[in-house]
XYZ file of C-alpha atoms in Angstrom:
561
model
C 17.775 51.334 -105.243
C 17.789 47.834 -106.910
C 20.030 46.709 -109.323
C 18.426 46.713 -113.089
C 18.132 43.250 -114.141
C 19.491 42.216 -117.224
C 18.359 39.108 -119.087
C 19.628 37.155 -122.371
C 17.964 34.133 -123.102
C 18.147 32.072 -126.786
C 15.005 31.200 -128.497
C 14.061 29.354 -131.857
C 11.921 31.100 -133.901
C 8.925 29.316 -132.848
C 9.648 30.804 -129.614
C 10.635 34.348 -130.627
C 7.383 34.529 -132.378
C 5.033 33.463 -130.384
C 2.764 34.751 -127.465
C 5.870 35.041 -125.594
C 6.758 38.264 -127.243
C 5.066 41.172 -129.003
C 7.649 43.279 -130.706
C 7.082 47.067 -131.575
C 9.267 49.268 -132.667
C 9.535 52.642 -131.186
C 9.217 55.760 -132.901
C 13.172 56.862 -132.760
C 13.999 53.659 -134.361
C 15.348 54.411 -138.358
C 12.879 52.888 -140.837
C 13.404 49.475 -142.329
C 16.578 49.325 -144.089
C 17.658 46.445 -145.166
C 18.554 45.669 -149.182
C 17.948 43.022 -151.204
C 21.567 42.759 -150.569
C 21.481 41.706 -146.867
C 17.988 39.952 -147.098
C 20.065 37.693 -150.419
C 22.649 37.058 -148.466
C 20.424 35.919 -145.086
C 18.285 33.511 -147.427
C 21.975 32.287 -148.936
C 22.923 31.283 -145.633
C 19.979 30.105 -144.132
C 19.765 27.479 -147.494
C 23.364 26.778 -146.925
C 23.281 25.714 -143.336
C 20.052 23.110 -144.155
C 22.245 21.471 -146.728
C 21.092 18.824 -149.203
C 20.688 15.944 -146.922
C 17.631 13.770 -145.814
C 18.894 13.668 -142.396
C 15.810 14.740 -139.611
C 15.761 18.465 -139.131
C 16.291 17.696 -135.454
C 20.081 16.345 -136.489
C 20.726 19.491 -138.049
C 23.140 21.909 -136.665
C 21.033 24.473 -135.026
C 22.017 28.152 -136.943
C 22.602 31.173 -135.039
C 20.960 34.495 -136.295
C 22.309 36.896 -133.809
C 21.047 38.982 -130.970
C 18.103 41.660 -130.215
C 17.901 43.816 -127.671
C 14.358 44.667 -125.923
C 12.796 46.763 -123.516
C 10.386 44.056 -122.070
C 9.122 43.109 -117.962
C 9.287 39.777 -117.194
C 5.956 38.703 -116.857
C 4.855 40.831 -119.923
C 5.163 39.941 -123.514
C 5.355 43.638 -124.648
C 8.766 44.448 -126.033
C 10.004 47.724 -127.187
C 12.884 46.336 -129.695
C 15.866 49.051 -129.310
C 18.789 46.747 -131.743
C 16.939 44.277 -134.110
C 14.347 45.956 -135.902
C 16.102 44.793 -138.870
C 16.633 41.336 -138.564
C 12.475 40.622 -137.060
C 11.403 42.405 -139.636
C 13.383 40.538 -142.503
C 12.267 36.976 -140.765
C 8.528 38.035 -140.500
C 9.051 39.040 -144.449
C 10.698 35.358 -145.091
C 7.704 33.693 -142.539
C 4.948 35.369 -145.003
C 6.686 33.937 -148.115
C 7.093 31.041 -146.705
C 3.204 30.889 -145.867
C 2.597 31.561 -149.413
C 4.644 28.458 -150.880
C 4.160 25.278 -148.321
C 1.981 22.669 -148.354
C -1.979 23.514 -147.500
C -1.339 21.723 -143.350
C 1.141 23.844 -142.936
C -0.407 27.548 -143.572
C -1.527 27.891 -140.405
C 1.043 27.049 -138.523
C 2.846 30.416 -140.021
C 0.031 32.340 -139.551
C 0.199 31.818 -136.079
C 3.896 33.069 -136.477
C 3.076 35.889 -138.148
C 0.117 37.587 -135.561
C -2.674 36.050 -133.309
C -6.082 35.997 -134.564
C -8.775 38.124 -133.402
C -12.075 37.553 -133.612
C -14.594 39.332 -135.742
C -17.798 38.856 -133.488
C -16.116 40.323 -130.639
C -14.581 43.087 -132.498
C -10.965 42.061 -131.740
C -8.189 42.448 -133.558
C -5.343 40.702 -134.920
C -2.047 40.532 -132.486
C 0.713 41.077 -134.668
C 3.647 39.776 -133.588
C 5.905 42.743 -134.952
C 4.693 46.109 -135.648
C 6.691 48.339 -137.065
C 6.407 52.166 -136.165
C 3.608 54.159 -137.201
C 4.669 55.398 -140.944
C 4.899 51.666 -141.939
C 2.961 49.747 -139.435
C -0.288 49.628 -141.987
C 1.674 48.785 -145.207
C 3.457 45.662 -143.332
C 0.237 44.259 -141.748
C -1.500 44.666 -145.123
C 1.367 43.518 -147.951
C 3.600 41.017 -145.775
C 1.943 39.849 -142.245
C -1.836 39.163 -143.600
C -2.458 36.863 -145.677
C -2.831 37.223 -149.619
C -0.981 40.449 -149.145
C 2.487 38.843 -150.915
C 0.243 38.679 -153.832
C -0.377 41.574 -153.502
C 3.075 43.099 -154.046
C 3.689 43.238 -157.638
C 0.849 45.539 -158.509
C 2.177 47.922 -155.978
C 3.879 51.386 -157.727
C 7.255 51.509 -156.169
C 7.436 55.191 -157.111
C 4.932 55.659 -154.434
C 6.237 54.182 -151.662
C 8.707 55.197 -149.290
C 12.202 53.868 -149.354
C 11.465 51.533 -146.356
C 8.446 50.390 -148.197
C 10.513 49.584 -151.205
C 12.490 47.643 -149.459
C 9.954 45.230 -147.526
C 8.453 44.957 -151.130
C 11.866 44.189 -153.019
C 12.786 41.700 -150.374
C 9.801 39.587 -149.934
C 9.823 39.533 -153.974
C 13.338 38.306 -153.443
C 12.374 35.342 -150.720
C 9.624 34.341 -153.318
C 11.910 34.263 -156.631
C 14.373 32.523 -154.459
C 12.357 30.139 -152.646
C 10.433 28.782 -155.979
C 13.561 27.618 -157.326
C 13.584 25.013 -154.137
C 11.702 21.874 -154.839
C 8.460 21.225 -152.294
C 10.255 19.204 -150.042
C 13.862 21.690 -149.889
C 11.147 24.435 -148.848
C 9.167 22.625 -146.505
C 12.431 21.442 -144.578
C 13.661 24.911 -144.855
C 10.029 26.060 -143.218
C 11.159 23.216 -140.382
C 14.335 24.166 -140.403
C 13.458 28.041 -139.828
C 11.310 27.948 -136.965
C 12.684 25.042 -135.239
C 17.130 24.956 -135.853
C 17.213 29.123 -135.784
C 17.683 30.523 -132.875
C 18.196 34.405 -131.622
C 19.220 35.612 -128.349
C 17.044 37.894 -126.795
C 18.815 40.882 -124.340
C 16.169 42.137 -121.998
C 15.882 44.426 -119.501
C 13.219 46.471 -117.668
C 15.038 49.771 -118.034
C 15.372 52.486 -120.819
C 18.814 53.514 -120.083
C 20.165 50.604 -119.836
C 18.818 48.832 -123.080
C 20.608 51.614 -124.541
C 23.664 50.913 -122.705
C 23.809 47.552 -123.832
C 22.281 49.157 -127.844
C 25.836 51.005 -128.037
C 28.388 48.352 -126.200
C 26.681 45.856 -129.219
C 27.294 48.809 -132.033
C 30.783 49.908 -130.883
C 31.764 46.684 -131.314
C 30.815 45.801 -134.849
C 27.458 45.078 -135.202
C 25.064 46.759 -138.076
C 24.494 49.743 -136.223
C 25.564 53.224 -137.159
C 26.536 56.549 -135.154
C 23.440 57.844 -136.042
C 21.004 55.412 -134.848
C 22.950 55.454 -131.646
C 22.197 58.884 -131.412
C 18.549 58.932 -132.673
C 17.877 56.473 -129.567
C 19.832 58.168 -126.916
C 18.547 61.879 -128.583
C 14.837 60.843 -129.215
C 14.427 58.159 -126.489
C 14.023 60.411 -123.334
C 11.696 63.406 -125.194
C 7.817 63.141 -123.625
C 5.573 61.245 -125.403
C 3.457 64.071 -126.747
C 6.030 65.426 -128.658
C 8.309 61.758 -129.353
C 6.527 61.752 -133.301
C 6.841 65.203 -134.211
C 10.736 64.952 -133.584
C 11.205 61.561 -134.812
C 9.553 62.646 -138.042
C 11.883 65.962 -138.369
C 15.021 63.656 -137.429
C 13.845 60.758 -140.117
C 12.674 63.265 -142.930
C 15.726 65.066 -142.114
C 17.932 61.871 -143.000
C 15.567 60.960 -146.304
C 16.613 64.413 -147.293
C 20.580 64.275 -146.338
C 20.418 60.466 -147.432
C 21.399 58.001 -145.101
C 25.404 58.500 -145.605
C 25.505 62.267 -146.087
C 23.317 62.357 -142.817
C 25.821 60.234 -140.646
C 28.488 62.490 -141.806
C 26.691 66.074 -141.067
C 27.382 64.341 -137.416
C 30.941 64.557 -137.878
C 30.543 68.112 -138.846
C 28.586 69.424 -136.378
C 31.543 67.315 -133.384
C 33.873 69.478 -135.111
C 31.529 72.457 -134.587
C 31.939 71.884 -131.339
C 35.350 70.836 -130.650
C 37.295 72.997 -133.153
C 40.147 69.926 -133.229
C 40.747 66.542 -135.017
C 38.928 63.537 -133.829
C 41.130 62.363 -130.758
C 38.575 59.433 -129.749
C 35.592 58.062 -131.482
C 32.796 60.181 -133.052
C 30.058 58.913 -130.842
C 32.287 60.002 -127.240
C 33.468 63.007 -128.576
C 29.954 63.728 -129.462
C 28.343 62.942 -125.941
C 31.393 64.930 -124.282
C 31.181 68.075 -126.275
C 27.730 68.744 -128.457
C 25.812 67.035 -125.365
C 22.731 66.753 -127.548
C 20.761 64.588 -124.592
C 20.762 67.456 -122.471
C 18.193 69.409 -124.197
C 17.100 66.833 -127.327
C 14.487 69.707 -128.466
C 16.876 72.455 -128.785
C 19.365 70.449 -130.586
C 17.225 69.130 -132.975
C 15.466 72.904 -133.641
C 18.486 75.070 -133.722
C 21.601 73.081 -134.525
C 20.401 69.417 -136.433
C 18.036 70.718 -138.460
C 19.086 74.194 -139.204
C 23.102 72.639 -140.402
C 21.335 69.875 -141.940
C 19.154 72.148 -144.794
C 22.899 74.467 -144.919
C 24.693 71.274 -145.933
C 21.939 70.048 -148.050
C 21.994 73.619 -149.897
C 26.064 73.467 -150.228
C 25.982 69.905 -151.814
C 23.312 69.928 -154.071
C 24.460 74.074 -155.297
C 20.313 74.908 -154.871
C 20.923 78.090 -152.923
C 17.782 80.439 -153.582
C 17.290 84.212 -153.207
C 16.428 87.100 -155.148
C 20.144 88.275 -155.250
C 23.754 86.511 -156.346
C 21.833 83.062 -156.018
C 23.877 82.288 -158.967
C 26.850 83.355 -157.812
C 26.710 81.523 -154.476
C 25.724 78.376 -156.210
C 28.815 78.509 -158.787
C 31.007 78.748 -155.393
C 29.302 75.739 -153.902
C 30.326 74.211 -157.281
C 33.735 75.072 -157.138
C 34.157 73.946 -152.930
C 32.515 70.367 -153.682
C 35.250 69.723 -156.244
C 38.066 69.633 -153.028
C 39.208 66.484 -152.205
C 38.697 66.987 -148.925
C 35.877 67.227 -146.493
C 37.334 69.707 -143.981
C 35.959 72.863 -145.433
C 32.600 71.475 -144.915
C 31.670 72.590 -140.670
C 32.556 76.121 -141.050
C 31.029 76.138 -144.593
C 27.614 75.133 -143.193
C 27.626 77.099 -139.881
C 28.133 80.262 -142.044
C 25.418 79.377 -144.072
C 23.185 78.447 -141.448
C 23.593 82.017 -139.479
C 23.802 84.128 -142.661
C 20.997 82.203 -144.855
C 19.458 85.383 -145.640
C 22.333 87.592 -146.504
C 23.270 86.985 -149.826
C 26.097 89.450 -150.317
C 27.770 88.331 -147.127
C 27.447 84.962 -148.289
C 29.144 85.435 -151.678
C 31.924 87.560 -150.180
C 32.911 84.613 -147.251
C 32.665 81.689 -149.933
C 34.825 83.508 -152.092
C 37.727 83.400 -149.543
C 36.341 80.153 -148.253
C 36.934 78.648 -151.996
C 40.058 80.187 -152.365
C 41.481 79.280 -148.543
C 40.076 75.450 -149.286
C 41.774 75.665 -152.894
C 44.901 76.812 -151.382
C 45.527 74.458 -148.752
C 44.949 71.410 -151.088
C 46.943 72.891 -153.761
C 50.034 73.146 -151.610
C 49.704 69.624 -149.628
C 48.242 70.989 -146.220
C 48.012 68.076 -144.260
C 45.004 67.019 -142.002
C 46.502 68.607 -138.959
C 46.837 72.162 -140.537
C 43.263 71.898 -142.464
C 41.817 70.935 -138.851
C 43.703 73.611 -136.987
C 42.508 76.275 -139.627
C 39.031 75.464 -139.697
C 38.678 74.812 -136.109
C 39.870 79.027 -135.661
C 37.765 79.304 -138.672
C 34.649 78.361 -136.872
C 35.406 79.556 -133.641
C 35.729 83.725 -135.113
C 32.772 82.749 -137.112
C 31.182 81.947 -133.998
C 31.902 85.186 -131.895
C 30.627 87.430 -134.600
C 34.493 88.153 -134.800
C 35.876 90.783 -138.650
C 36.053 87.429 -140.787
C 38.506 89.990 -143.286
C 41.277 91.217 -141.117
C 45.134 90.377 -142.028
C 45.631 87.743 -139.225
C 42.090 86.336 -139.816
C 41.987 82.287 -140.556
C 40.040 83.161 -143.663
C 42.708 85.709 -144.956
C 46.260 83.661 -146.839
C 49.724 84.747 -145.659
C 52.520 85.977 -148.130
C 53.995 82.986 -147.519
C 51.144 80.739 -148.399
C 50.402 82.504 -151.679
C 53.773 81.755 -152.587
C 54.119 78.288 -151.882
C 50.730 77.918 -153.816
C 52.146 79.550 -157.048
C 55.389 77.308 -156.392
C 53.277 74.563 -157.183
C 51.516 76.226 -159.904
C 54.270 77.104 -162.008
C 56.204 73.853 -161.669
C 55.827 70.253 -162.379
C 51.724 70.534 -162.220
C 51.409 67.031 -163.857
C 52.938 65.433 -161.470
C 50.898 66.020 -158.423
C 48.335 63.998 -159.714
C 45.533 65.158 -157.122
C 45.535 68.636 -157.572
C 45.833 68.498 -162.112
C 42.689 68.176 -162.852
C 41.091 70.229 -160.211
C 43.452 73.085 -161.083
C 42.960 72.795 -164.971
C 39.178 72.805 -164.887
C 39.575 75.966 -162.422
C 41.749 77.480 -164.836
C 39.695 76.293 -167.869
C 36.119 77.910 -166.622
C 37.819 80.625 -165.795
C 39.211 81.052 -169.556
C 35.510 80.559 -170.537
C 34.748 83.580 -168.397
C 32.874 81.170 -166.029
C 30.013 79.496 -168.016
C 32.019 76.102 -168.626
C 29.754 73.102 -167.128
C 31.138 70.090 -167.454
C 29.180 66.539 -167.576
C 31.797 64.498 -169.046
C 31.659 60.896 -167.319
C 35.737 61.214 -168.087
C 38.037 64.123 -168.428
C 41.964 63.832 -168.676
C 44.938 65.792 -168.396
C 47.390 65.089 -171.373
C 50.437 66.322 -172.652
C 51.003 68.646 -176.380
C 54.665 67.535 -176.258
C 54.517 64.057 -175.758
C 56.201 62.302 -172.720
C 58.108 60.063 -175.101
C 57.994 61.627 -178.277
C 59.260 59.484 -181.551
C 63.178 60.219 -182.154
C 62.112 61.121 -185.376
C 59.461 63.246 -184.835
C 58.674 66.899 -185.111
C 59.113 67.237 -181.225
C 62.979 66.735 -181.596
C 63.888 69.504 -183.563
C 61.890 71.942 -180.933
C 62.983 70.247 -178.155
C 66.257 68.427 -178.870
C 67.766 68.081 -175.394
C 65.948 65.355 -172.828
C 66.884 68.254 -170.025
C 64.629 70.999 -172.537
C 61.979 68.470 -172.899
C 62.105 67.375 -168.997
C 61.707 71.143 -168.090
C 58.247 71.625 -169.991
C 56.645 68.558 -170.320
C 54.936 68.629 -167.105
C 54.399 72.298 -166.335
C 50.311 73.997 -167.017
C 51.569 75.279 -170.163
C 52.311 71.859 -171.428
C 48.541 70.668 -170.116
C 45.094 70.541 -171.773
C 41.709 68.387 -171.287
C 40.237 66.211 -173.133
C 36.765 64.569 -172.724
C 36.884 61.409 -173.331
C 39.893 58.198 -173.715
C 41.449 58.167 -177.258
C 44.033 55.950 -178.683
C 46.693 56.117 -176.437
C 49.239 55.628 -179.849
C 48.134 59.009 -180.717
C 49.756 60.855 -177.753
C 52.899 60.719 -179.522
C 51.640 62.036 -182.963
C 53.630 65.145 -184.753
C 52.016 68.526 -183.244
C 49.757 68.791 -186.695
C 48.440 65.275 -187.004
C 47.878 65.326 -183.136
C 45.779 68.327 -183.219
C 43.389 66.541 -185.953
C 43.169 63.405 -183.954
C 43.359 63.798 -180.398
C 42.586 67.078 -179.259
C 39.201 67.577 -181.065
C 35.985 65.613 -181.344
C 33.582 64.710 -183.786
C 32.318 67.992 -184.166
C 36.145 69.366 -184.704
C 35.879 71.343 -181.542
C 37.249 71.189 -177.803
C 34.544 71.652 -175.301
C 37.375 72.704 -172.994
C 39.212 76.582 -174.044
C 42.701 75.301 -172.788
C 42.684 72.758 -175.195
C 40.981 75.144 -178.092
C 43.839 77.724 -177.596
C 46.381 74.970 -178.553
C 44.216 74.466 -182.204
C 45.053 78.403 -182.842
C 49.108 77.283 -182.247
C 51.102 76.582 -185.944
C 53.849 75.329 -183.369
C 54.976 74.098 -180.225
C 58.295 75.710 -179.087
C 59.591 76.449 -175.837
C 58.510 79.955 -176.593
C 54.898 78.784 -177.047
C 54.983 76.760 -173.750
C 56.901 79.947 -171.777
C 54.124 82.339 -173.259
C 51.437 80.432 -172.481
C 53.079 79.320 -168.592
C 53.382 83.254 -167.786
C 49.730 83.486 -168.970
C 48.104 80.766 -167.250
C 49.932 81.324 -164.307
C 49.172 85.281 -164.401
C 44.781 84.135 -165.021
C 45.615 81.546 -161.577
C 47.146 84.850 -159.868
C 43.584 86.799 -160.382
C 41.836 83.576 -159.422
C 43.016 82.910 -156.282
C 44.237 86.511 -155.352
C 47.759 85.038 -155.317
């Protein structure tokens, strides 16, 4: 067998597009992506590198726009573009705005960049130079590569186009605002400067595998290319052609749904799935190694993408929907986004996933599920113990195994219900990333669970004040520094407030502090912790001790501690 032949050859612009080359993009490819804040920052650059003189564009230090790779035979100008997409498609945008602004002589010069004319009589069509894949293909030949379609941008309704589309729109609007500000002659040298001093390297080769190859050496190290369009290519790429759309559309609508971020990390989750341990390499490996998605694309996509992707989908956005305890389930999904940790989430969605239609099975595992995750961020578990937990978590959950026994990974140890109402009942304030969760827990479950809170800010503060005046109120109840050490920070001390006040006022007298700080404009707390304290004439170390043992005792039936 011969070696695969691999080419890389660089090209100005009026090179790349040209007859040479006619770009498509396959169908496993991600949609167009790019902002306004990578298209801004390519025009920036591209301005910057011309520079202000009058020197000939020749002179000019040529400017380097990075690399593509292709699918393409030598003797062919057909090229699949597998790492690029991006970049063509933001120069074609800046070629058609430039078309739109130069001098009359010059307009057909960037037509020709832009596609190869057909001819009417004969029925032929244009030759685009790029075409983008199928759901966008129209829109860009119509709005960007033909002419009079930059014009026709502004009339367009946004809130009918797809995010891709928005973006081709909000970027070529960007190159024209931009570009105006440029005298005649900066744009026309920029035109010259464009297709003659910018160069890309093309990376060809006549073989699928190996244009991947080289797609993931250029992502792993550090180009704009995520996990997940790594994985679309390798995942997507080798499927038959009669069913390539039908999965790339489930894989793309699947990420419009997640969103592009969420989506990259439901990959994470389902590695750890799979491996039950901590990352010990990089996603992408571990990924290849243990899920093995390429072996059977279809099946992954049908019964393990798709399937976690609607569970996680469901979890984050609390939109859980059945006849029975819908509510119920969604107030737990609540409660488990409000960890500060993600860990929870693999064994969260796989139960979800294989139990979608068993709502009183679901409510009874995310109960212990919330109060496991609660647990092990209340008392500090570090990222080795979450991972460990979970991982046995997943795997019982995965034999069908009693999720409710004593030594189950869902059920808490004597041990660990103590440590966890160690922390409770000490210096709460102090362990700043577990006082707020803890307090709103505590305070919806004072309101009997119908608090909902969509405060932009809530705070923890104080009733006895951290510094109280040496001739205040607080002295006489609390004359020693070690009586005042002992309470200040404990839950009894602790209530929420809803917005910043005056920070002065934290040190008011108990009565004028009451009137100013802990109520609003209306006179009342939105928060019961903080309305209990109104009812109080005083604030003794009684008060705080009575108030501690009841807290504490509403945590206990909580948690189950």
């Amino acid at each position: 067998m011969s070696a695969v032949k691999i080419q890389a050859t660089e090209y100005p612009l009026q090179r790349v597009f040209s007859k040479e080359f006619a770009f498509s993009i396959p169908l496993y490819q991600r949609p167009y992506a790019w902002t306004n804040e990578q298209a801004g920052e390519l025009i920036e650059d591209l301005i910057a590198a011309l520079g202000d003189g009058n020197e000939s564009i020749d002179e000019i230090n040529p400017y380097f726009l990075g690399s593509i790779v292709l699918i393409k035979k030598e003797d062919q100008p057909d090229a699949q573009v597998v790492d690029g997409q991006q970049r063509l498609s933001t120069l074609t945008i800046l070629l058609a705005v430039l078309r739109t602004l130069v001098q009359p002589q010059y307009v057909n010069t960037f037509t020709k960049l832009l596609y190869e004319e057909g001819d009417i009589f004969l029925n032929e069509p244009n030759c685009y130079r790029l075409t983008l894949a199928k759901r966008d293909a129209a829109f860009f030949q119509e709005y960007i590569q033909n002419e009079g379609g930059i014009a026709k941008l502004n009339d367009l309704n946004s809130t009918a186009l797809s995010d891709s589309q928005k973006n081709l729109k909000e970027n070529a609007l960007l190159f024209l605002k931009r570009l105006e500000q440029l005298s005649e002659t900066q744009r026309d040298r920029l035109a010259h400067f464009i297709i003659k001093q910018c160069f890309l390297v093309t990376v060809s080769t006549r073989d699928l595998d190996s244009a991947y190859r080289i797609f993931s050496v250029l992502n792993e190290r550090g180009l704009d290319l995520s996990l997940t369009d790594i994985l679309k290519a390798e995942i997507i790429g080798p499927i038959p052609e009669a069913q390539k759309q039908a999965y790339t559309t489930k894989w793309e609508d699947t990420q419009d749904n997640l969103g592009r971020e969420t989506f990259q990390d439901l990959f994470a989750h389902i590695r750890m799935i799979y491996r039950k341990a901590k990352l010990g390499s990089s996603v992408l490996k571990e990924f290849r190694i243990h899920v093995c998605p390429a072996d059977n694309p279809q099946q992954f996509i049908d019964k393990t993408l798709c399937p976690l992707a609607d569970a996680l989908n469901v979890i984050k956005t609390a939109t859980y929907q059945s006849d029975k305890h819908a509510e119920e389930v969604n107030k737990l999904f609540k409660q488990l986004n409000r960890i500060d940790n993600s860990d929870w989430i693999p064994p969260a969605i796989l139960y979800l996933s294989r139990n979608h239609n068993h709502p009183e099975r679901l409510v009874q595992f995310f109960t212990d599920l919330d109060r496991l995750a609660a647990g092990l961020m209340i008392r500090r578990a570090n990222i080795n113990e979450r991972i460990e937990r979970y991982g046995r978590l997943i795997a019982v959950i995965e034999s069908g195994g009693n999720l409710y026994t004593p030594t189950s990974p869902l059920h808490m140890t004597s041990e660990e219900k103590n440590n966890i109402l160690k922390m409770l009942d000490g210096d709460l304030y102090l362990t700043q990333k577990i006082r707020l969760y803890v307090l709103l827990r505590l305070d919806a479950a004072l309101s009997e669970g119908e608090a909902s809170y969509n405060f932009s800010i809530i705070t923890v503060e104080h009733v006895l004040p951290q510094n109280p005046a040496s001739n205040s109120i607080w002295m006489k109840w609390f004359p020693s520094p070690e009586e005042r050490e002992r309470y200040v920070h404990r839950i009894g001390n602790l209530v929420l407030l809803s917005s910043g006040k005056n920070s002065q006022a934290k040190n008011y007298d108990f009565a004028l502090k009451k009137q100013k700080y802990f109520t609003t404009k209306t006179g009342v707390s939105p928060f019961a912790l903080t309305t209990q304290v109104l009812n109080e004439q005083e604030w003794t170390p009684k008060v705080i001790e009575r108030r501690q043992k009841e807290l504490i005792g509403v945590l206990k039936k909580v948690w189950r501690l």
